[in-house]
mmCIF file of C-alpha atoms and ligand atoms in Angstrom:
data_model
loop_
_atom_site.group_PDB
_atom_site.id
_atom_site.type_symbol
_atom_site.label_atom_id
_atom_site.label_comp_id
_atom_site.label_asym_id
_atom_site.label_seq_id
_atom_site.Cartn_x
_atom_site.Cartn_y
_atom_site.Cartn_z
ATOM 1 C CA UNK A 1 -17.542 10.430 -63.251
ATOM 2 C CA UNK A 2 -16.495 13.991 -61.834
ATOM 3 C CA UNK A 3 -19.523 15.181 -60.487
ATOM 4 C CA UNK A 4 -22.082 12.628 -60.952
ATOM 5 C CA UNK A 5 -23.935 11.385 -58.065
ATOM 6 C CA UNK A 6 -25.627 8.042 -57.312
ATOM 7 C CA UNK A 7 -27.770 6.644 -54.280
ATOM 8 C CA UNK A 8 -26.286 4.949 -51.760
ATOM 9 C CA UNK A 9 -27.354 3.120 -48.083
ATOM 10 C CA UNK A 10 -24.831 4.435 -45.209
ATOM 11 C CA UNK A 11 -24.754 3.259 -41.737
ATOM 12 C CA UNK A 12 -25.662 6.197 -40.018
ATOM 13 C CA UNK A 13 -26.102 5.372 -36.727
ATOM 14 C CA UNK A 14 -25.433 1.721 -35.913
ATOM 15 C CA UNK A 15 -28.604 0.762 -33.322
ATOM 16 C CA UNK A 16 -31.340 -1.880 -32.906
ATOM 17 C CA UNK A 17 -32.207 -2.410 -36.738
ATOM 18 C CA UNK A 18 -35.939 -1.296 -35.920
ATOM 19 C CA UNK A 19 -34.185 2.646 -35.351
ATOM 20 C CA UNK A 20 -33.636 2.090 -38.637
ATOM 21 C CA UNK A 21 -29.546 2.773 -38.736
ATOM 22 C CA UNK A 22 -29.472 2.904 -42.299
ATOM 23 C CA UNK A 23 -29.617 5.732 -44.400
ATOM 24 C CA UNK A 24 -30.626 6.528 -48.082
ATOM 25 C CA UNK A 25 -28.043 9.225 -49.552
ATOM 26 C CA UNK A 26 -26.678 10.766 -52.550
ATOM 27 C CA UNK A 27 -23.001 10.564 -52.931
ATOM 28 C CA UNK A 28 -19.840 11.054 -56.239
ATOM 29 C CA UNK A 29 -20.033 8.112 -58.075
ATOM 30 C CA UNK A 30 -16.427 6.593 -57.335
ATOM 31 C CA UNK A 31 -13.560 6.733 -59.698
ATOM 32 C CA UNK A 32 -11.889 3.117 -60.144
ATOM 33 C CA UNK A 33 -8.016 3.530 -59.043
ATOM 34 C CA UNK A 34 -5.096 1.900 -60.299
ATOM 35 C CA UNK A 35 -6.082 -1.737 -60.469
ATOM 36 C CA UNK A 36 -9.687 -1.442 -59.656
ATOM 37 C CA UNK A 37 -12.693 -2.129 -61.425
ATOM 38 C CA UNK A 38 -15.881 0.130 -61.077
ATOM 39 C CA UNK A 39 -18.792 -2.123 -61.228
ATOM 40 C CA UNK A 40 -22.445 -0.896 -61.839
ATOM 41 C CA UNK A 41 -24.543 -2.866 -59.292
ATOM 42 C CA UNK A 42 -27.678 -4.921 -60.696
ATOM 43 C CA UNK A 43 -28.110 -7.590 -57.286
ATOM 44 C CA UNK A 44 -26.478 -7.002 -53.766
ATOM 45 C CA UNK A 45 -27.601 -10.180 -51.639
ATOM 46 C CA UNK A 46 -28.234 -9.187 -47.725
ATOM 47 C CA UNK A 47 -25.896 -11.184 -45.012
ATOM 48 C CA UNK A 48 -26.112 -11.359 -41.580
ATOM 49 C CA UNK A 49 -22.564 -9.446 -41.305
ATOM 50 C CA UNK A 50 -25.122 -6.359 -42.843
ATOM 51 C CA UNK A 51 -27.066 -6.637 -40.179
ATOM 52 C CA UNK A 52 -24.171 -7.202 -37.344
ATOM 53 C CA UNK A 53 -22.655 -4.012 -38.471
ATOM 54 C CA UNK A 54 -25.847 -1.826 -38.575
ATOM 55 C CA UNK A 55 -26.786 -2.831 -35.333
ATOM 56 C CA UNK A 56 -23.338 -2.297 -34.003
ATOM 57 C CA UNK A 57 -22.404 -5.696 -33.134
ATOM 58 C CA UNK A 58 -19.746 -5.556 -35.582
ATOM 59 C CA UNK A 59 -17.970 -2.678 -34.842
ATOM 60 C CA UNK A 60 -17.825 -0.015 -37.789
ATOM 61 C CA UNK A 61 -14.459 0.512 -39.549
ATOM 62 C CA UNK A 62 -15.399 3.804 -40.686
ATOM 63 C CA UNK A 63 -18.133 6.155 -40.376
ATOM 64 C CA UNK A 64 -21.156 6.127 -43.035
ATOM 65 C CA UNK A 65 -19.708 3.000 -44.868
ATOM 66 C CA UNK A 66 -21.857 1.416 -47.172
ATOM 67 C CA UNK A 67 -22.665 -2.705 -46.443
ATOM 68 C CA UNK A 68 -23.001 -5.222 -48.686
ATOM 69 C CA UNK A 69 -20.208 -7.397 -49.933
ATOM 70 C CA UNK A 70 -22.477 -10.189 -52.045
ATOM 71 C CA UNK A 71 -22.385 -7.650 -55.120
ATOM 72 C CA UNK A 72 -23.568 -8.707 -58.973
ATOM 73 C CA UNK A 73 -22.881 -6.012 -61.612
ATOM 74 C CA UNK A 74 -21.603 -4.853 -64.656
ATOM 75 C CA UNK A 75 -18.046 -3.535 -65.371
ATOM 76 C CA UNK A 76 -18.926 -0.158 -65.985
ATOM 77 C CA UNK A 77 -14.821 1.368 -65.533
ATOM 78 C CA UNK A 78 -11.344 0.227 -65.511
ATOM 79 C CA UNK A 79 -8.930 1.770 -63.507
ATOM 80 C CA UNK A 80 -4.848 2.571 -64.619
ATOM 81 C CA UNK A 81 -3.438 -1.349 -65.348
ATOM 82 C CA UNK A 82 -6.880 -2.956 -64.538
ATOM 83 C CA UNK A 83 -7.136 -5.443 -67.597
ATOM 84 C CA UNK A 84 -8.492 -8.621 -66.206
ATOM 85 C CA UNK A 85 -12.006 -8.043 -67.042
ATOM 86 C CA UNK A 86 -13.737 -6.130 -69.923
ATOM 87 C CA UNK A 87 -16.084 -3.204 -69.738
ATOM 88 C CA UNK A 88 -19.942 -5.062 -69.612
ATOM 89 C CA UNK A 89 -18.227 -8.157 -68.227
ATOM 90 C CA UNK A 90 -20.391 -9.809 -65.315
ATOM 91 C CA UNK A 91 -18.514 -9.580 -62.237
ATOM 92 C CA UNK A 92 -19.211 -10.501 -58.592
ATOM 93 C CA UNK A 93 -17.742 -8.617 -55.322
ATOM 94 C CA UNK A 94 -17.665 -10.077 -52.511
ATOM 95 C CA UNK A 95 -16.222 -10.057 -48.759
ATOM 96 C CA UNK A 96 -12.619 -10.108 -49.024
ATOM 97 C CA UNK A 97 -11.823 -6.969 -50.418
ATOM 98 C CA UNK A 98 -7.645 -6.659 -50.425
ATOM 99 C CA UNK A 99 -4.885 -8.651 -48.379
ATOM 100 C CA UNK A 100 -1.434 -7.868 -47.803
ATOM 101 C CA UNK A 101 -0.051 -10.605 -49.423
ATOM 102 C CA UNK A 102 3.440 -10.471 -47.955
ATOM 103 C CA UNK A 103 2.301 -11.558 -44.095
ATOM 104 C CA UNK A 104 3.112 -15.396 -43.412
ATOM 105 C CA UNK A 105 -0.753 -16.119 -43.624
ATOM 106 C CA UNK A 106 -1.020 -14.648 -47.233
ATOM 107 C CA UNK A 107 1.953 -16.789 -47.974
ATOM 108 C CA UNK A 108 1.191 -20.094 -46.788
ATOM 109 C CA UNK A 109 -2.400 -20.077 -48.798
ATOM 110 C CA UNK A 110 -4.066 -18.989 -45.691
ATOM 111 C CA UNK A 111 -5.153 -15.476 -46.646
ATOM 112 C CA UNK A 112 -8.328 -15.469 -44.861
ATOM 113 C CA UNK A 113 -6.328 -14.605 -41.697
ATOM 114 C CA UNK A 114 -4.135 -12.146 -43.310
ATOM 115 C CA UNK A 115 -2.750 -10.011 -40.680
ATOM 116 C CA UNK A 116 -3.751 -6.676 -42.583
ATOM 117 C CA UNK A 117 -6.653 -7.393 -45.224
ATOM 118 C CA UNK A 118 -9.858 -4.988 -45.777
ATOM 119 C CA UNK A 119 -13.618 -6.356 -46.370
ATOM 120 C CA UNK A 120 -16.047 -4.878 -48.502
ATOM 121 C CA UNK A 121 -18.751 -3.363 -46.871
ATOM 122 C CA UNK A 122 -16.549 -2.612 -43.953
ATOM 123 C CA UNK A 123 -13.593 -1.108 -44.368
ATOM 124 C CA UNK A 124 -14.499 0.068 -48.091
ATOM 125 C CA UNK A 125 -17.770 0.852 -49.239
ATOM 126 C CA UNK A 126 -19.595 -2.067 -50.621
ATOM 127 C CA UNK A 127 -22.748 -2.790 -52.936
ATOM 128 C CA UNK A 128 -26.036 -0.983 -51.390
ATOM 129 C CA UNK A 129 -24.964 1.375 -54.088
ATOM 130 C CA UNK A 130 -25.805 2.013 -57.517
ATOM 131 C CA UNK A 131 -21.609 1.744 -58.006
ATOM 132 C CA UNK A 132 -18.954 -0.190 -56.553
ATOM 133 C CA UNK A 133 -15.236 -0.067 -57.284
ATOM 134 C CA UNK A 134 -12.922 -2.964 -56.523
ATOM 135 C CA UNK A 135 -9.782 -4.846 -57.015
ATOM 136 C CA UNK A 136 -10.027 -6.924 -59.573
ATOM 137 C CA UNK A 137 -7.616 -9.383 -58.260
ATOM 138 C CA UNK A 138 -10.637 -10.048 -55.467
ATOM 139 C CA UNK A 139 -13.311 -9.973 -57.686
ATOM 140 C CA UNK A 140 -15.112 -12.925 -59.514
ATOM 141 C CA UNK A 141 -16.165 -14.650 -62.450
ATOM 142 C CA UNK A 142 -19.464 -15.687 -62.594
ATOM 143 C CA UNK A 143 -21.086 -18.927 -63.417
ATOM 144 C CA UNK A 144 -23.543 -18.136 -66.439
ATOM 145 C CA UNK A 145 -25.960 -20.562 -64.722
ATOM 146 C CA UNK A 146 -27.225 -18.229 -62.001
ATOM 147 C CA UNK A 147 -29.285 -15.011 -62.869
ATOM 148 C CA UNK A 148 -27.890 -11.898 -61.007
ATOM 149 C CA UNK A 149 -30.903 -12.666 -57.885
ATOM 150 C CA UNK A 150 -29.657 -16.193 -57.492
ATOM 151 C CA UNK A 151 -25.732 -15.894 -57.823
ATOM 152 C CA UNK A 152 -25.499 -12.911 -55.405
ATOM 153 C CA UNK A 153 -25.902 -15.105 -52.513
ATOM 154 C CA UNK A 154 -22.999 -17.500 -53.401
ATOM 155 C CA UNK A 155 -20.465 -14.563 -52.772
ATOM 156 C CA UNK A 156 -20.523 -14.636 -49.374
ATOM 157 C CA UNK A 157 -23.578 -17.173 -47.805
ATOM 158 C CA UNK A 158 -22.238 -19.845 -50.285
ATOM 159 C CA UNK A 159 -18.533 -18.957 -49.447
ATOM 160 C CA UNK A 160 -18.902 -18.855 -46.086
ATOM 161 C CA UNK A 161 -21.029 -21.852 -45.867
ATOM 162 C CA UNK A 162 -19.254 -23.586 -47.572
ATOM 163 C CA UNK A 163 -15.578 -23.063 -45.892
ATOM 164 C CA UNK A 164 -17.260 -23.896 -42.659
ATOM 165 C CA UNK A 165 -18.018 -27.411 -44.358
ATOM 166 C CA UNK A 166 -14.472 -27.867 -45.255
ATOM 167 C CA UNK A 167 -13.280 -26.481 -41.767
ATOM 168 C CA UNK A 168 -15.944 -29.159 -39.911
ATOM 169 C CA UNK A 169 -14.006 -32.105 -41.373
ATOM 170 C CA UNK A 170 -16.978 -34.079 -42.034
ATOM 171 C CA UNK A 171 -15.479 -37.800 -43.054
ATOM 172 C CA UNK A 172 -17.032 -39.493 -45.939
ATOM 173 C CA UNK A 173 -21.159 -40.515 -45.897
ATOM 174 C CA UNK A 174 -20.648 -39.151 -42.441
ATOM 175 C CA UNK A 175 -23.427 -37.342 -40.229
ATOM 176 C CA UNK A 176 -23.740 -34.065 -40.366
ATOM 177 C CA UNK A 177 -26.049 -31.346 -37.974
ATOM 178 C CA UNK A 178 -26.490 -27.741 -39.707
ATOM 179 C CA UNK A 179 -27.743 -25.077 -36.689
ATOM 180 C CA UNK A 180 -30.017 -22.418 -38.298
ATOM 181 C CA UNK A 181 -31.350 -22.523 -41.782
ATOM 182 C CA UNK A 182 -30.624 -19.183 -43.359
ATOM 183 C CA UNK A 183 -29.056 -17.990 -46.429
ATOM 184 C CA UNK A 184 -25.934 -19.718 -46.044
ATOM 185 C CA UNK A 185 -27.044 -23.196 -44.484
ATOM 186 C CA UNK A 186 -29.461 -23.442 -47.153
ATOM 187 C CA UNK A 187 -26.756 -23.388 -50.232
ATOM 188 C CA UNK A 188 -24.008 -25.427 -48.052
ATOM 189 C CA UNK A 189 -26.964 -28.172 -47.089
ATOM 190 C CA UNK A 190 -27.011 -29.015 -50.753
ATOM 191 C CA UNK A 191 -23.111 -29.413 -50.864
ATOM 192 C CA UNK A 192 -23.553 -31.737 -48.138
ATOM 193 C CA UNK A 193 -26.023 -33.876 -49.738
ATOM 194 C CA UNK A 194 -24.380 -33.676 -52.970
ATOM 195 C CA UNK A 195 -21.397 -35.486 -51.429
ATOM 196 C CA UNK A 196 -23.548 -38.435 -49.722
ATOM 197 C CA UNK A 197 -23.430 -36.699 -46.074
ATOM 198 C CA UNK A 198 -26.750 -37.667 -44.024
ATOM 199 C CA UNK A 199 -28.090 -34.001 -43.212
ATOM 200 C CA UNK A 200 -29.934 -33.271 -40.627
ATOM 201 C CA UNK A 201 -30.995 -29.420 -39.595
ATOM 202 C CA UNK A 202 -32.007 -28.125 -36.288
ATOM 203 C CA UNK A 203 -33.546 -24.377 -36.579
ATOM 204 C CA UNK A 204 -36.039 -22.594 -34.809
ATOM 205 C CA UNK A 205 -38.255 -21.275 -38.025
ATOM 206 C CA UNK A 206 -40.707 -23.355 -39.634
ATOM 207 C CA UNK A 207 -40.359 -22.100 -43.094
ATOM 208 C CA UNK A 208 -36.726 -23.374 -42.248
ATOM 209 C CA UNK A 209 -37.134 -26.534 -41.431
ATOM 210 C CA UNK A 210 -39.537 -27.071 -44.355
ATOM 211 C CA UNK A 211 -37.507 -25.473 -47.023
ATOM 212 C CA UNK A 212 -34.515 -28.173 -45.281
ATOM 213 C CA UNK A 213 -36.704 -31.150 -46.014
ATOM 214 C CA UNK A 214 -37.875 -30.270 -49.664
ATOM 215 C CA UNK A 215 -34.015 -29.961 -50.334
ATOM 216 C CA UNK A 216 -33.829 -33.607 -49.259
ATOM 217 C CA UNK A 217 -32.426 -33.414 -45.599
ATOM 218 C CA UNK A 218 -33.181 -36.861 -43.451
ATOM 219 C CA UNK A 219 -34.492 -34.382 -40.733
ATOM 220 C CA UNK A 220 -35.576 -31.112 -39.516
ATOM 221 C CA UNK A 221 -35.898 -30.419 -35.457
ATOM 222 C CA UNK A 222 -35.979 -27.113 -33.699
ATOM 223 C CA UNK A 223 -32.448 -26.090 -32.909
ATOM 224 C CA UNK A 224 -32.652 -27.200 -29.277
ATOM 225 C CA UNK A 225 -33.683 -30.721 -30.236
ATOM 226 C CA UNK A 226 -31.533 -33.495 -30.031
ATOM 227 C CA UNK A 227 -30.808 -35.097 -33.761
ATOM 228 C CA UNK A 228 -32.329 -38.323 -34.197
ATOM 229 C CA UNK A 229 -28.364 -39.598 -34.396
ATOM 230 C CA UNK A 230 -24.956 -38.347 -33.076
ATOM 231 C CA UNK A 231 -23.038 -35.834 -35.240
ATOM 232 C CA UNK A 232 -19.806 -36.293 -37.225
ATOM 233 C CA UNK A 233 -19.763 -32.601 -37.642
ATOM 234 C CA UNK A 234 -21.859 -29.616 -36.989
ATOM 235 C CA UNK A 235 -21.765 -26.624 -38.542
ATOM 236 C CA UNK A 236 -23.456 -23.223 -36.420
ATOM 237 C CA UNK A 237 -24.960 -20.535 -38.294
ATOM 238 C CA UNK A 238 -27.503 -18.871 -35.682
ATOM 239 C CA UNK A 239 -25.508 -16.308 -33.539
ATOM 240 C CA UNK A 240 -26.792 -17.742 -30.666
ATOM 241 C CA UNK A 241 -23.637 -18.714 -28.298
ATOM 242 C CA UNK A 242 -26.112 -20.997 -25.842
ATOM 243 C CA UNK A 243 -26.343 -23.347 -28.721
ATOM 244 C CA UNK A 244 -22.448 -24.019 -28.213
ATOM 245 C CA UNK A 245 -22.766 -26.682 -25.459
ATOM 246 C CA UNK A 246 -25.903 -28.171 -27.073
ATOM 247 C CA UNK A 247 -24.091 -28.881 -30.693
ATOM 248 C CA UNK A 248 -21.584 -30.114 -28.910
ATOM 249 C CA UNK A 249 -23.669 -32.436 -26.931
ATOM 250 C CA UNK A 250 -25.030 -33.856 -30.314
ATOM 251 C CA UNK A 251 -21.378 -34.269 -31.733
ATOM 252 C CA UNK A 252 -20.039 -38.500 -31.201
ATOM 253 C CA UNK A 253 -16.593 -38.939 -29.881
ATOM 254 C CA UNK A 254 -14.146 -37.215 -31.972
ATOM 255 C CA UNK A 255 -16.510 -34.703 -33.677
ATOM 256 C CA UNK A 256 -16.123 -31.615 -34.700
ATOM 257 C CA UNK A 257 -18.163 -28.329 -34.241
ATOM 258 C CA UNK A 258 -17.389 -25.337 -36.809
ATOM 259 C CA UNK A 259 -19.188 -22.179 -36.184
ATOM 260 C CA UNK A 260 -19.535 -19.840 -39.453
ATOM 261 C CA UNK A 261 -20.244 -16.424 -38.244
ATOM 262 C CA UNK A 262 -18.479 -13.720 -37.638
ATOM 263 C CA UNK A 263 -20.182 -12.430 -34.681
ATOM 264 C CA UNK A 264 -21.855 -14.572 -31.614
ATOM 265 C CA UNK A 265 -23.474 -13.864 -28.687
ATOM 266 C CA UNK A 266 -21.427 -15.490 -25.591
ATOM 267 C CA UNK A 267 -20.934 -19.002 -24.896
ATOM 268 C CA UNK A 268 -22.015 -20.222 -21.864
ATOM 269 C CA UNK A 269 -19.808 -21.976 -19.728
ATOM 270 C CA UNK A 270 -18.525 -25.181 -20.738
ATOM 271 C CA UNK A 271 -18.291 -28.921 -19.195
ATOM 272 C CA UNK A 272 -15.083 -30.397 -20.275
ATOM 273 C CA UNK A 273 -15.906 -33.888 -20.041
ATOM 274 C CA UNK A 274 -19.621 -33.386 -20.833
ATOM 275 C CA UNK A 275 -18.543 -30.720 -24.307
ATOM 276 C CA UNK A 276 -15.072 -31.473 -24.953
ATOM 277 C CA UNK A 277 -13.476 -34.471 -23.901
ATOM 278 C CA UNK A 278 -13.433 -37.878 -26.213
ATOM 279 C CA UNK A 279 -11.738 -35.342 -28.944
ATOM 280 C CA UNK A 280 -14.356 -33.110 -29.759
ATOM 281 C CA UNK A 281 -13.449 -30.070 -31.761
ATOM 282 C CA UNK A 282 -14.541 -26.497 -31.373
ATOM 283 C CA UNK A 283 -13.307 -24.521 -34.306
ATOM 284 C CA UNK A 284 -14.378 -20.813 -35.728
ATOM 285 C CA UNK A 285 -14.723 -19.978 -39.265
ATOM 286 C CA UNK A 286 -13.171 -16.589 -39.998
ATOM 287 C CA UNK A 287 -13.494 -15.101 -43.545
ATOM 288 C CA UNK A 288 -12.420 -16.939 -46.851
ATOM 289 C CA UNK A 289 -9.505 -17.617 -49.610
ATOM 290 C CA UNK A 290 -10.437 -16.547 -53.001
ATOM 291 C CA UNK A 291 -9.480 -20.435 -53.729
ATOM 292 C CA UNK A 292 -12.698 -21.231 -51.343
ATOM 293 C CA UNK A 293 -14.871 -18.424 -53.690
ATOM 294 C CA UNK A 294 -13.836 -20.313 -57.158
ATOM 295 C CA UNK A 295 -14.434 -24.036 -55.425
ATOM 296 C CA UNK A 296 -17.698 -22.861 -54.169
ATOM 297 C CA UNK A 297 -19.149 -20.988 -57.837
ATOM 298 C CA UNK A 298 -17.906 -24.124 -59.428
ATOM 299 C CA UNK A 299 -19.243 -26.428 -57.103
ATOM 300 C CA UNK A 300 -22.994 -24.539 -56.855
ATOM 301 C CA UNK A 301 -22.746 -24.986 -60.599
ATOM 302 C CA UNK A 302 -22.273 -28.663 -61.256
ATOM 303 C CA UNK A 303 -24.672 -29.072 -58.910
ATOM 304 C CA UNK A 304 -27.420 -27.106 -59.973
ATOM 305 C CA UNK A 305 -27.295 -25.550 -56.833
ATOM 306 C CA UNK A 306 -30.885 -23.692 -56.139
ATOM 307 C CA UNK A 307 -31.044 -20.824 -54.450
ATOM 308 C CA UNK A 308 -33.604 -19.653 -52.465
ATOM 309 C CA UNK A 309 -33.657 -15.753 -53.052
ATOM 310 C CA UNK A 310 -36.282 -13.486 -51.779
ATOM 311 C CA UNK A 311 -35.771 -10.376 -53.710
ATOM 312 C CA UNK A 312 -36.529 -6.715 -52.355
ATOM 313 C CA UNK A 313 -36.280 -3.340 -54.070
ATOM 314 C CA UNK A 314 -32.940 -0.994 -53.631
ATOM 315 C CA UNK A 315 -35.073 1.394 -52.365
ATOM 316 C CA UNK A 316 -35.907 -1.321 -49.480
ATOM 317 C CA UNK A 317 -32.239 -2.256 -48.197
ATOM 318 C CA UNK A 318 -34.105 -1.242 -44.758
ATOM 319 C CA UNK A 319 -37.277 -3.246 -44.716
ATOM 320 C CA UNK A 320 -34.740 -6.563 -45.879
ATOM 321 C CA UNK A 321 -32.358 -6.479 -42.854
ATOM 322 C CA UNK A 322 -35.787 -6.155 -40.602
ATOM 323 C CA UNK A 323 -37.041 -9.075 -42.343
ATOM 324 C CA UNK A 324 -34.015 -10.669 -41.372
ATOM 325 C CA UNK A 325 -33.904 -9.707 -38.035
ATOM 326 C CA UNK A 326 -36.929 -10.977 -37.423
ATOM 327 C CA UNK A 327 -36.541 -14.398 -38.924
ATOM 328 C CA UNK A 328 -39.010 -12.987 -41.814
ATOM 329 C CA UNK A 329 -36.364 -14.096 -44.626
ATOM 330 C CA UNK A 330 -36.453 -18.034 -46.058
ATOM 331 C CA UNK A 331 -33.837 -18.244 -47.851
ATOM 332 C CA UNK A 332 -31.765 -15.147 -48.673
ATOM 333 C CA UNK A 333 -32.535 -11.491 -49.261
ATOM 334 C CA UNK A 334 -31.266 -9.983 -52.409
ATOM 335 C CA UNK A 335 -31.417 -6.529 -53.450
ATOM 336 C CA UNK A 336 -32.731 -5.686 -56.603
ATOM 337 C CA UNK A 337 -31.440 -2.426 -58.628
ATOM 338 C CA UNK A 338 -34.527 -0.993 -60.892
ATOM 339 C CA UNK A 339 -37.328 -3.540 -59.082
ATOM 340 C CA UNK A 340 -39.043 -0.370 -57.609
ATOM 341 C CA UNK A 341 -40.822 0.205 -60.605
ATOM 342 C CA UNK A 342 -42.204 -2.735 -60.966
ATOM 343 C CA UNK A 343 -43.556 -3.119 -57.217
HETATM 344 ZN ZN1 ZN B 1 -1.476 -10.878 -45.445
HETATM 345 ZN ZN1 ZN B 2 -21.579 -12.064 -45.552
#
């Protein structure tokens, strides 16, 4: 669309989220290239990874990029060879934007650690936009079970969440401790339950702990509390590294700790025989397979998965990642295109 312009949220200056480092602008509406879809955004859901990279904790990739990589839209164009979808299709765009597919991660169905990949909202610009364009080899279907405020946060809090699940190795009816209660550990919680794990959820927020138990946890405890038993498996969600040592300390012998974010503040020191030894497992998260985004829609779908979305205007991209910040958000923020109006 030579010429035509749309609104879009830039990082202008990444800084304490209260110096507001986000910026409204007008920019060209982007032209899909060969094997790219342009989507026209209706939902973009709001991740901590936003937040990371407007702060500057996540170092930016490029200057002014545009976040947002949980993306619910339209098919609006269809780029030279692009033939997957159709034009009006429902489409969802999410984190992992491109791999290289020849590297020996891409190749051995590991292409979450692909050596050269690009992320939406990152690298490319993602959906705080009126307009997105993406390959449609990384894009998804969408489960026609969701509305476009509730399936947003699948594409990247559900993901995420729920590869950390798979990474923690949780055995069968086993125990499992979920640190913070956000947008993610909210959608992977009801996974867990779903396949007979005893849940319990250790967060600092209130709202958090309560939202847990109506989703049918066995207990809620503020995150430095001790579960009421020892953990199988742990999963960390708050980017808080001084919680390290103290999941750890819940896991039994042989646990296993999985920490889902992509950015944490430092770990304090660690005891080996207090933290470690009897075979427990420290293990990072990092990214997804598109194999982990189709298991996850389909899962959140036979399980009537509900979603706890909070939805905010466009217009508001700024006041959402505050909320955020600030432990403001139960659930997860979603922005909505056209909701000004009717504010
Ligand atoms: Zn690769
Ligand atoms: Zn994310």
């Amino acid at each position: 669309m030579a010429g035509e312009t749309m609104r879009a949220w830039v990082v202008d200056t990444p800084g304490p989220i209260d110096s507001k480092p986000l910026t409204l602008v007008e920019r060209p509406i982007p032209d899909p290239g060969p094997g790219q879809i342009r989507v026209r955004v209706r939902t973009c859901g709001v991740c901590r990874t936003d937040l990371h990279l407007a702060e500057g904790d996540l170092a930016p990739r490029r200057a002014q990029v545009t976040p947002g990589h949980e993306v619910v839209g339209a098919v609006d164009a269809l780029g030279a060879g692009a033939q997957r979808f159709a034009l009006g299709d429902r489409v969802g765009v999410a984190w992992l934007a491109h791999t290289c597919g020849v590297c020996r991660f891409c190749t051995s169905g590991r292409e979450n650690l692909c050596v050269a990949p690009t992320f939406t909202g990152w690298d490319i610009d993602g959906g705080y936009a009126e307009y997105v364009v993406a390959d449609e080899a990384y894009v998804y279907a969408l489960p026609p079970e969701f509305d476009d405020v509730a399936v947003a946060p699948l594409l990247c809090a559900g993901i995420i969440g729920y590869r950390a699940l798979r990474r923690s190795e949780c055995p069968p009816g086993g125990r499992l401790g979920i640190y913070g209660f956000g947008g993610s550990a909210h959608l992977v919680a009801q996974v867990a339950l779903a396949e007979g794990l005893r849940v319990h959820v250790l967060t600092r927020a209130a709202e958090a702990r309560a939202l847990a138990l109506r989703l049918g946890v066995r207990s809620a405890g503020d995150a430095a509390d001790a579960p009421p038993e020892p953990l199988d498996s742990a999963l960390l969600f708050a980017p808080v590294g001084t919680l390290v040592p103290v999941a750890l300390e819940a896991l039994d012998r042989g646990g296993t700790l999985a920490i889902a974010g992509i950015h944490l503040t430092d770990i304090p020191s660690l005891q080996y025989e207090r933290d470690l030894f009897e075979e427990r497992t420290l293990r990072s998260v990092t990214a997804n397979t598109r194999a982990d985004g189709r298991a996850l829609l389909e899962t959140a779908a036979r399980i009537g998965m509900h979603v706890e979305a909070v939805p905010y205007p466009f217009e508001q991209a700024d006041t959402a990642l505050r909320d955020l910040a600030h432990d403001r958000v139960t659930g997860a923020a979603v922005l909505v295109m056209g909701a000004a109006a009717a504010v």
